[in-house]
Coordinates of C-alpha atoms and ligand atoms in Angstrom, one line a residue:
X1 CA 0.2 0.0 -0.2
X2 CA 1.6 3.4 -0.8
X3 CA -0.4 6.0 1.4
X4 CA 0.6 9.3 2.3
X5 CA 2.8 10.2 4.6
X6 CA 1.4 12.1 7.0
X7 CA 5.0 14.3 8.1
X8 CA 4.2 15.1 3.5
X9 CA 0.6 16.0 4.2
X10 CA 0.9 18.4 7.4
X11 CA 4.1 20.5 4.9
X12 CA 1.5 20.3 1.7
X13 CA -0.9 22.2 4.4
X14 CA 0.9 24.9 5.4
X15 CA 1.4 25.9 0.9
X16 CA -1.9 25.8 1.1
X17 CA -2.3 29.3 1.1
X18 CA 0.4 30.6 -0.4
X19 CA 0.4 28.8 -3.2
X20 CA -3.3 29.8 -3.9
X21 CA -2.7 33.2 -3.2
X22 CA 0.4 33.5 -5.4
X23 CA -1.4 31.6 -8.6
X24 CA 1.5 29.5 -8.0
X25 CA 2.9 25.4 -9.0
X26 CA 3.2 23.5 -5.3
X27 CA 7.3 22.3 -5.5
X28 CA 7.6 21.5 -2.7
X29 CA 5.0 19.2 -2.5
X30 CA 6.0 17.9 -5.6
X31 CA 9.5 17.4 -4.6
X32 CA 8.7 15.6 -1.9
X33 CA 6.7 13.4 -3.4
X34 CA 9.4 12.8 -5.8
X35 CA 11.4 11.6 -2.8
X36 CA 8.5 10.0 -1.1
X37 CA 8.4 8.3 -4.8
X38 CA 4.9 8.5 -5.2
X39 CA 5.3 10.4 -8.7
X40 CA 6.1 6.8 -10.3
X41 CA 4.2 4.8 -7.8
X42 CA 2.1 3.1 -10.3
X43 CA 4.8 1.9 -12.4
X44 CA 4.9 -2.0 -12.4
X45 CA 8.1 -3.3 -10.0
X46 CA 9.4 -5.0 -13.6
X47 CA 10.8 -1.0 -14.6
X48 CA 11.1 0.3 -11.7
X49 CA 8.4 1.4 -9.7
X50 CA 6.2 -0.3 -7.0
X51 CA 3.5 -1.1 -8.7
X52 CA 1.0 0.3 -7.0
X53 CA -2.8 0.2 -8.0
X54 CA -6.0 2.7 -9.0
X55 CA -6.9 2.5 -5.5
X56 CA -3.7 3.7 -3.7
X57 CA -3.5 6.5 -6.0
X58 CA -7.0 7.5 -5.1
X59 CA -5.9 7.4 -1.3
X60 CA -2.7 9.7 -2.4
X61 CA -4.8 11.9 -4.6
X62 CA -8.2 12.0 -1.8
X63 CA -5.3 12.5 0.8
X64 CA -3.3 16.0 -1.1
X65 CA -6.6 17.5 -1.8
X66 CA -7.5 17.5 1.9
X67 CA -4.4 19.6 2.0
X68 CA -4.7 21.6 -1.0
X69 CA -6.8 20.3 -3.5
X70 CA -4.7 22.4 -6.0
X71 CA -2.0 19.9 -5.1
X72 CA -4.2 16.7 -5.2
X73 CA -5.4 17.5 -8.9
X74 CA -1.7 18.1 -10.3
X75 CA -1.2 14.6 -8.6
X76 CA -4.4 13.1 -10.1
X77 CA -3.5 14.6 -13.9
X78 CA -0.3 13.3 -13.7
X79 CA -1.6 9.7 -12.5
X80 CA -4.1 9.4 -15.5
X81 CA -1.3 10.2 -18.0
X82 CA 1.0 7.6 -16.0
X83 CA -1.7 5.3 -15.8
X84 CA -2.2 5.7 -19.7
X85 CA 1.5 4.4 -20.7
X86 CA 1.6 1.7 -17.7
X87 CA -1.7 0.0 -19.2
X88 CA -0.8 0.4 -22.6
X89 CA 2.7 0.7 -23.3
X90 CA 4.4 -2.2 -22.2
X91 CA 4.5 -3.4 -25.6
X92 CA 6.8 -0.9 -27.3
X93 CA 10.8 -0.5 -26.5
X94 CA 9.8 3.4 -26.1
X95 CA 6.8 3.6 -24.1
X96 CA 9.2 0.3 -22.1
X97 CA 12.3 3.1 -21.5
X98 CA 9.7 5.4 -20.3
X99 CA 7.9 3.7 -17.4
X100 CA 12.1 2.7 -16.3
X101 CA 11.9 6.4 -16.9
X102 CA 9.4 7.4 -14.7
X103 CA 10.3 5.1 -11.7
X104 CA 13.8 6.1 -11.9
X105 CA 13.5 10.2 -12.4
X106 CA 10.2 10.4 -11.2
X107 CA 9.4 12.0 -14.3
X108 CA 5.7 14.6 -13.7
X109 CA 3.5 14.6 -16.4
X110 CA 0.8 16.6 -18.0
X111 CA -2.0 16.5 -20.6
X112 CA -2.3 18.5 -23.8
X113 CA -6.0 17.2 -24.9
X114 CA -7.8 20.9 -25.1
X115 CA -7.8 22.0 -27.7
X116 CA -8.9 26.3 -29.3
X117 CA -12.8 26.1 -30.7
X118 CA -12.9 22.4 -29.8
X119 CA -13.1 22.5 -25.7
X120 CA -13.9 19.7 -23.3
X121 CA -14.4 17.2 -26.9
X122 CA -11.3 15.3 -25.6
X123 CA -12.6 12.7 -28.6
X124 CA -12.1 15.3 -31.2
X125 CA -8.5 17.3 -32.8
X126 CA -8.0 19.2 -35.4
X127 CA -4.9 19.3 -34.9
X128 CA -2.6 16.4 -37.3
X129 CA 0.6 14.7 -36.7
X130 CA 2.6 15.5 -39.6
X131 CA 5.7 15.0 -41.4
X132 CA 6.8 11.4 -44.4
X133 CA 9.4 9.0 -42.3
X134 CA 10.6 8.1 -39.1
X135 CA 10.0 11.7 -37.5
X136 CA 7.0 14.2 -37.4
X137 CA 6.3 17.3 -36.6
X138 CA 3.1 18.9 -34.6
X139 CA 0.9 22.0 -33.4
X140 CA -1.1 22.8 -31.3
X141 CA -3.4 25.4 -29.5
X142 CA -3.6 23.4 -26.4
X143 CA -6.3 26.3 -24.6
X144 CA -5.7 25.1 -21.1
X145 CA -2.2 23.0 -19.9
X146 CA -2.3 22.5 -16.2
X147 CA 1.9 22.7 -15.4
X148 CA 3.3 22.9 -18.5
X149 CA 5.9 25.3 -17.6
X150 CA 6.9 22.4 -14.6
X151 CA 5.6 19.0 -15.9
X152 CA 9.0 16.7 -17.5
X153 CA 6.8 15.6 -20.8
X154 CA 3.2 15.9 -21.8
X155 CA 1.0 13.8 -23.3
X156 CA -0.4 15.8 -26.0
X157 CA -3.3 14.2 -28.0
X158 CA -4.4 15.0 -32.2
X159 CA -5.6 13.3 -35.4
X160 CA -2.9 10.6 -37.3
X161 CA -2.3 12.6 -40.2
X162 CA -3.9 15.6 -41.9
X163 CA -6.3 14.4 -43.7
X164 CA -7.4 12.0 -41.3
X165 CA -11.4 12.7 -39.8
X166 CA -11.2 14.4 -36.2
X167 CA -11.8 12.0 -34.0
X168 CA -9.0 9.4 -35.8
X169 CA -6.9 10.1 -33.0
X170 CA -3.4 9.1 -31.6
X171 CA -2.1 10.5 -28.2
X172 CA 1.9 10.7 -27.7
X173 CA 4.3 10.9 -24.6
X174 CA 6.1 14.8 -25.5
X175 CA 9.5 15.1 -23.9
X176 CA 10.7 18.0 -22.6
X177 CA 13.4 19.0 -25.1
X178 CA 10.6 17.6 -28.0
X179 CA 8.6 20.9 -27.6
X180 CA 7.9 24.3 -27.4
X181 CA 5.8 26.4 -25.3
X182 CA 4.9 30.0 -26.4
X183 CA 2.0 31.2 -24.1
X184 CA -1.8 31.8 -25.3
X185 CA -3.7 32.6 -22.1
X186 CA -2.9 33.5 -18.3
X187 CA -4.1 31.7 -15.5
X188 CA -6.2 34.2 -13.0
X189 CA -9.7 32.4 -11.8
X190 CA -11.2 31.8 -9.0
X191 CA -9.9 27.9 -7.7
X192 CA -7.9 25.7 -8.9
X193 CA -5.4 28.2 -8.6
X194 CA -1.8 26.0 -8.6
X195 CA -2.5 23.7 -11.3
X196 CA -1.4 27.1 -13.6
X197 CA -3.3 25.8 -16.2
X198 CA -2.4 28.3 -18.8
X199 CA -2.4 28.1 -22.4
X200 CA -0.1 27.7 -24.9
X201 CA 0.9 27.2 -29.0
X202 CA 2.4 23.7 -28.5
X203 CA 5.2 23.5 -31.7
X204 CA 7.1 19.8 -30.9
X205 CA 9.0 17.5 -33.0
X206 CA 9.8 13.4 -32.5
X207 CA 10.2 10.2 -33.3
X208 CA 6.3 8.4 -34.8
X209 CA 8.1 5.3 -31.8
X210 CA 6.6 7.2 -29.4
X211 CA 3.2 7.9 -30.5
X212 CA 1.1 5.3 -28.2
X213 CA 0.6 1.4 -30.4
X214 CA -3.5 1.9 -29.4
X215 CA -5.4 4.4 -31.0
X216 CA -6.8 6.7 -28.6
X217 CA -10.4 6.2 -29.1
X218 CA -9.3 3.2 -27.1
X219 CA -6.8 4.4 -24.8
X220 CA -9.9 6.8 -24.0
X221 CA -11.9 4.0 -23.2
X222 CA -10.0 1.8 -21.6
X223 CA -8.5 3.4 -18.9
X224 CA -8.8 7.9 -19.6
X225 CA -12.0 8.0 -19.2
X226 CA -12.3 5.7 -16.1
X227 CA -8.9 6.8 -14.3
X228 CA -10.2 10.3 -14.4
X229 CA -12.9 10.4 -13.4
X230 CA -11.6 7.8 -10.9
X231 CA -9.2 10.7 -9.1
X232 CA -10.8 13.9 -10.0
X233 CA -14.0 12.4 -8.4
X234 CA -11.3 11.6 -5.3
X235 CA -10.0 14.8 -5.2
X236 CA -13.2 16.6 -5.0
X237 CA -14.6 14.2 -2.4
X238 CA -11.1 15.5 -0.4
X239 CA -12.3 18.5 -0.6
X240 CA -15.9 17.3 1.1
X241 CA -13.6 15.6 3.6
X242 CA -11.8 18.1 4.2
X243 CA -15.2 20.7 4.6
X244 CA -17.4 18.0 6.9
X245 CA -14.3 17.4 8.9
X246 CA -13.9 21.9 9.4
X247 CA -17.7 22.2 9.7
X248 CA -17.7 18.5 12.3
X249 CA -14.5 21.0 14.6
X250 CA -17.1 23.9 14.9
X251 CA -19.6 22.1 16.2
X252 CA -18.0 20.7 18.7
X253 CA -16.4 23.8 19.7
X254 CA -19.5 25.2 20.5
X255 CA -20.9 22.4 22.3
X256 CA -18.0 22.9 24.0
X257 CA -19.0 25.8 24.9
X258 CA -22.9 25.2 25.9
X259 CA -22.5 21.7 27.2
X260 CA -25.9 19.9 27.8
X261 CA -27.3 21.7 24.6
X262 CA -27.1 20.5 21.2
X263 CA -25.3 23.6 19.0
X264 CA -27.6 24.8 16.3
X265 CA -26.0 24.2 12.9
X266 CA -25.4 19.5 14.9
X267 CA -28.7 18.9 12.5
X268 CA -27.2 20.3 9.8
X269 CA -24.2 18.8 10.3
X270 CA -25.5 14.8 10.2
X271 CA -27.4 16.0 6.9
X272 CA -24.0 16.2 5.9
X273 CA -22.3 13.4 6.9
X274 CA -24.9 11.5 4.9
X275 CA -24.0 13.1 1.8
X276 CA -19.9 13.0 2.7
X277 CA -21.0 9.2 2.5
X278 CA -23.1 9.2 -0.2
X279 CA -20.1 10.3 -2.1
X280 CA -17.4 8.3 -0.5
X281 CA -19.9 5.3 -1.3
X282 CA -20.0 6.5 -4.8
X283 CA -15.8 6.6 -5.8
X284 CA -15.4 3.6 -4.0
X285 CA -18.1 1.8 -5.7
X286 CA -16.3 3.5 -9.4
X287 CA -13.0 2.0 -8.5
X288 CA -14.3 -1.4 -7.2
X289 CA -16.1 -1.4 -11.0
X290 CA -13.0 -0.3 -12.3
X291 CA -11.2 -2.9 -10.9
X292 CA -13.5 -6.0 -11.3
X293 CA -13.4 -4.8 -15.6
X294 CA -9.3 -3.8 -16.1
X295 CA -8.5 -6.6 -17.6
X296 CA -11.6 -7.1 -20.0
X297 CA -11.4 -4.6 -23.0
X298 CA -15.0 -5.2 -23.8
X299 CA -16.5 -5.0 -20.7
X300 CA -14.3 -1.3 -20.6
X301 CA -15.5 0.0 -23.5
X302 CA -18.9 -1.5 -22.9
X303 CA -22.3 1.1 -23.1
X304 CA -22.8 0.1 -19.3
X305 CA -19.5 1.1 -17.5
X306 CA -18.6 4.7 -20.1
X307 CA -22.6 5.4 -18.7
X308 CA -21.8 4.6 -14.6
X309 CA -18.1 6.5 -15.5
X310 CA -19.7 9.6 -16.8
X311 CA -22.5 9.3 -13.9
X312 CA -19.2 9.2 -11.2
X313 CA -17.8 12.5 -12.5
X314 CA -20.8 14.3 -12.7
X315 CA -23.0 13.2 -9.3
X316 CA -18.7 14.1 -8.0
X317 CA -18.6 17.4 -9.3
X318 CA -22.1 18.5 -8.4
X319 CA -21.9 16.9 -4.4
X320 CA -18.7 18.7 -3.9
X321 CA -20.0 22.0 -4.1
X322 CA -23.7 21.0 -2.3
X323 CA -20.8 19.5 0.1
X324 CA -19.1 22.9 0.7
X325 CA -22.2 24.6 0.5
X326 CA -23.7 23.4 2.9
X327 CA -20.7 23.2 5.6
X328 CA -20.9 26.4 5.2
X329 CA -23.9 26.5 6.6
X330 CA -23.0 24.4 9.7
X331 CA -19.9 26.6 10.6
X332 CA -21.4 30.1 9.0
X333 CA -19.4 33.6 9.4
X334 CA -16.9 31.1 10.8
X335 CA -16.8 29.2 7.2
X336 CA -16.9 32.9 5.3
X337 CA -13.6 34.5 7.0
X338 CA -10.9 34.0 4.8
X339 CA -8.8 33.0 7.5
X340 CA -9.1 30.9 10.4
X341 CA -9.5 27.1 11.5
X342 CA -13.0 27.4 10.0
X343 CA -12.9 29.0 6.9
X344 CA -13.6 27.3 3.7
X345 CA -13.9 29.9 0.8
X346 CA -11.0 28.1 -1.2
X347 CA -13.0 24.6 -0.3
X348 CA -15.8 26.4 -2.2
X349 CA -13.7 28.0 -5.0
X350 CA -11.6 25.3 -5.9
X351 CA -14.6 23.3 -5.6
X352 CA -16.9 24.5 -8.5
X353 CA -13.8 24.1 -11.0
X354 CA -15.8 20.1 -11.0
X355 CA -18.6 20.7 -13.2
X356 CA -16.3 22.7 -16.0
X357 CA -13.7 20.6 -15.9
X358 CA -15.2 18.5 -19.5
X359 CA -18.6 20.2 -18.4
X360 CA -20.7 18.2 -17.0
X361 CA -23.4 19.5 -19.9
X362 CA -21.1 18.1 -21.9
X363 CA -21.1 14.9 -20.3
X364 CA -24.7 14.9 -20.0
X365 CA -25.3 14.9 -23.9
X366 CA -22.7 12.0 -24.1
X367 CA -24.4 10.3 -21.7
X368 CA -27.9 10.9 -23.4
X369 CA -26.7 9.7 -25.9
X370 CA -25.6 6.6 -24.7
X371 CA -29.1 5.6 -22.9
X372 CA -31.1 5.5 -26.2
X373 CA -29.4 2.6 -26.9
X374 CA -28.2 0.9 -23.7
X375 CA -30.7 -0.3 -20.7
X376 CA -30.0 -0.4 -17.1
X377 CA -29.8 -4.2 -16.2
X378 CA -31.7 -3.2 -13.4
X379 CA -29.4 -5.9 -10.5
X380 CA -28.7 -4.9 -7.9
X381 CA -24.6 -4.1 -8.6
X382 CA -25.8 -2.5 -12.3
Ligands
LIG1 C1 -8.3 23.5 -13.1 C2 -8.3 22.6 -14.6 C3 -7.0 22.1 -14.8 C4 -7.3 21.5 -17.1 N1 -6.0 21.4 -17.2 C5 -5.9 20.7 -18.4 C6 -5.2 19.6 -18.8 O1 -3.9 19.6 -18.1 N2 -4.7 19.7 -20.5 C7 -6.1 19.7 -21.0 O2 -6.2 19.2 -22.1 N3 -7.5 20.3 -19.9 C8 -7.5 20.7 -19.2 N4 -8.7 21.8 -18.3 C9 -9.8 21.8 -19.4 C10 -10.7 20.8 -19.5 O3 -10.3 19.4 -19.4 C11 -12.1 21.3 -20.0 O4 -11.9 20.7 -21.7 C12 -12.4 22.6 -20.4 O5 -12.6 23.1 -18.5 C13 -13.4 22.5 -20.9 O6 -13.6 24.9 -21.5 P1 -14.9 25.1 -22.2 O7 -15.9 25.7 -20.4 O8 -13.7 26.5 -22.1 O9 -15.0 24.5 -23.3 P2 -16.0 23.6 -23.9 O10 -16.1 22.2 -23.1 O11 -15.5 23.9 -24.7 O12 -17.7 24.1 -23.5 C14 -17.9 25.4 -22.9 C15 -19.3 25.4 -22.6 O13 -20.6 25.0 -23.3 C16 -21.2 24.1 -23.2 N5 -21.5 22.4 -24.4 C17 -20.4 22.3 -24.6 N6 -20.9 20.6 -25.2 C18 -22.2 20.8 -24.5 C19 -22.6 19.8 -25.3 N7 -22.0 18.5 -26.1 N8 -23.8 19.6 -24.1 C20 -24.2 20.7 -24.0 N9 -23.4 22.0 -23.6 C21 -22.1 21.5 -24.2 C22 -21.5 24.1 -21.8 O14 -22.5 24.4 -21.6 C23 -20.3 24.9 -20.9 O15 -19.8 25.2 -20.4 C24 -8.7 21.9 -17.3 C25 -9.8 22.7 -16.7 C26 -9.7 23.0 -15.4 C27 -11.1 23.3 -14.7

């Protein structure tokens, strides 16, 4: 079990306010995570990693997000890319070498799927891989690349060739010395400020051997989509967990002031705890579902599985906002202050990124399409 050391969690929490205030990359956190060998933890032992499971990484993302949601989200986004290379790269020499480097050098991986004119429709690309022979060139107007400036490599989606349709995509890991980034937009946002999700014009040249062997459509369905929704939801659950903890601490402090009487927020706290438990159950249920299907491409690409993962994303993104808002009603003005132990201002700002990270409305539209053909099996376990 690869868990987050408590000393790292405490250090991450200590820097959370300055990461948010200055919209800066949480460098102290990532130095510590590298030292704890958590960035390459999912790499199989054969390549020098720890062979950690998705459950382990979800638990670490959840713990990090309780201390600093931006750090939790960066960790989650990195592990999504690692999962794609681990699950789909072992058949190719270049990607096996990348796995070994991930473990030995604890590389930080970023992602460039979003594109100008395409937005969050990750299953379409406008840019394309170009050039004859063994080398290729790629240019992308990547409107959002979180921690692009700090990443050691970026996994980029693109069309397979200039004449390929928008949905015929590949994904390719590009190393730091193979791409140049020119800023096309800053990052002064409401929340998740430490992710530094700046827009870039990306220009790259690399070897065709680096293109992941499986089409992106398959990598997306079998790994990127479910792992993204599970790890993002774990981060949002971490925000909710800390909000509930702060609301609980507030109620217990009130109870100590007036022994024998129930503080006014106590009933709301009970309601909140039930909501939080539901959210936790949804995340754990999705992890179990992924684990059960992990080795079966047929199950991973089934409509029922996609419906379940989409539902997790939409539900978790809505619940985190609701839970933080309810926690604010419990702790009142103390939660509305930017300072003090019961403050929930950053939680609220960070939580509001969740329904926008691949718009819930877009996901709702995708699920609606699937439900035209898919019928739930009406069993207890779905
Ligand atoms: C903190 C953070 C970090 C991110 N990091 C990265 C990253 O590292 N790499 C990366 O590639 N991307 C990243 N993203 C981008 C993210 O994954 C989405 O692509 C992006 O949030 C979508 O932006 P958009 O709302 O402007 O675009 P769109 O997806 O185009 O949506 C615009 C609006 O149109 C509406 N809409 C669009 N399509 C539909 C539809 N089918 N049905 C109904 N309504 C629809 C929605 O209401 C939506 O609000 C990040 C986003 C955030 C918030």
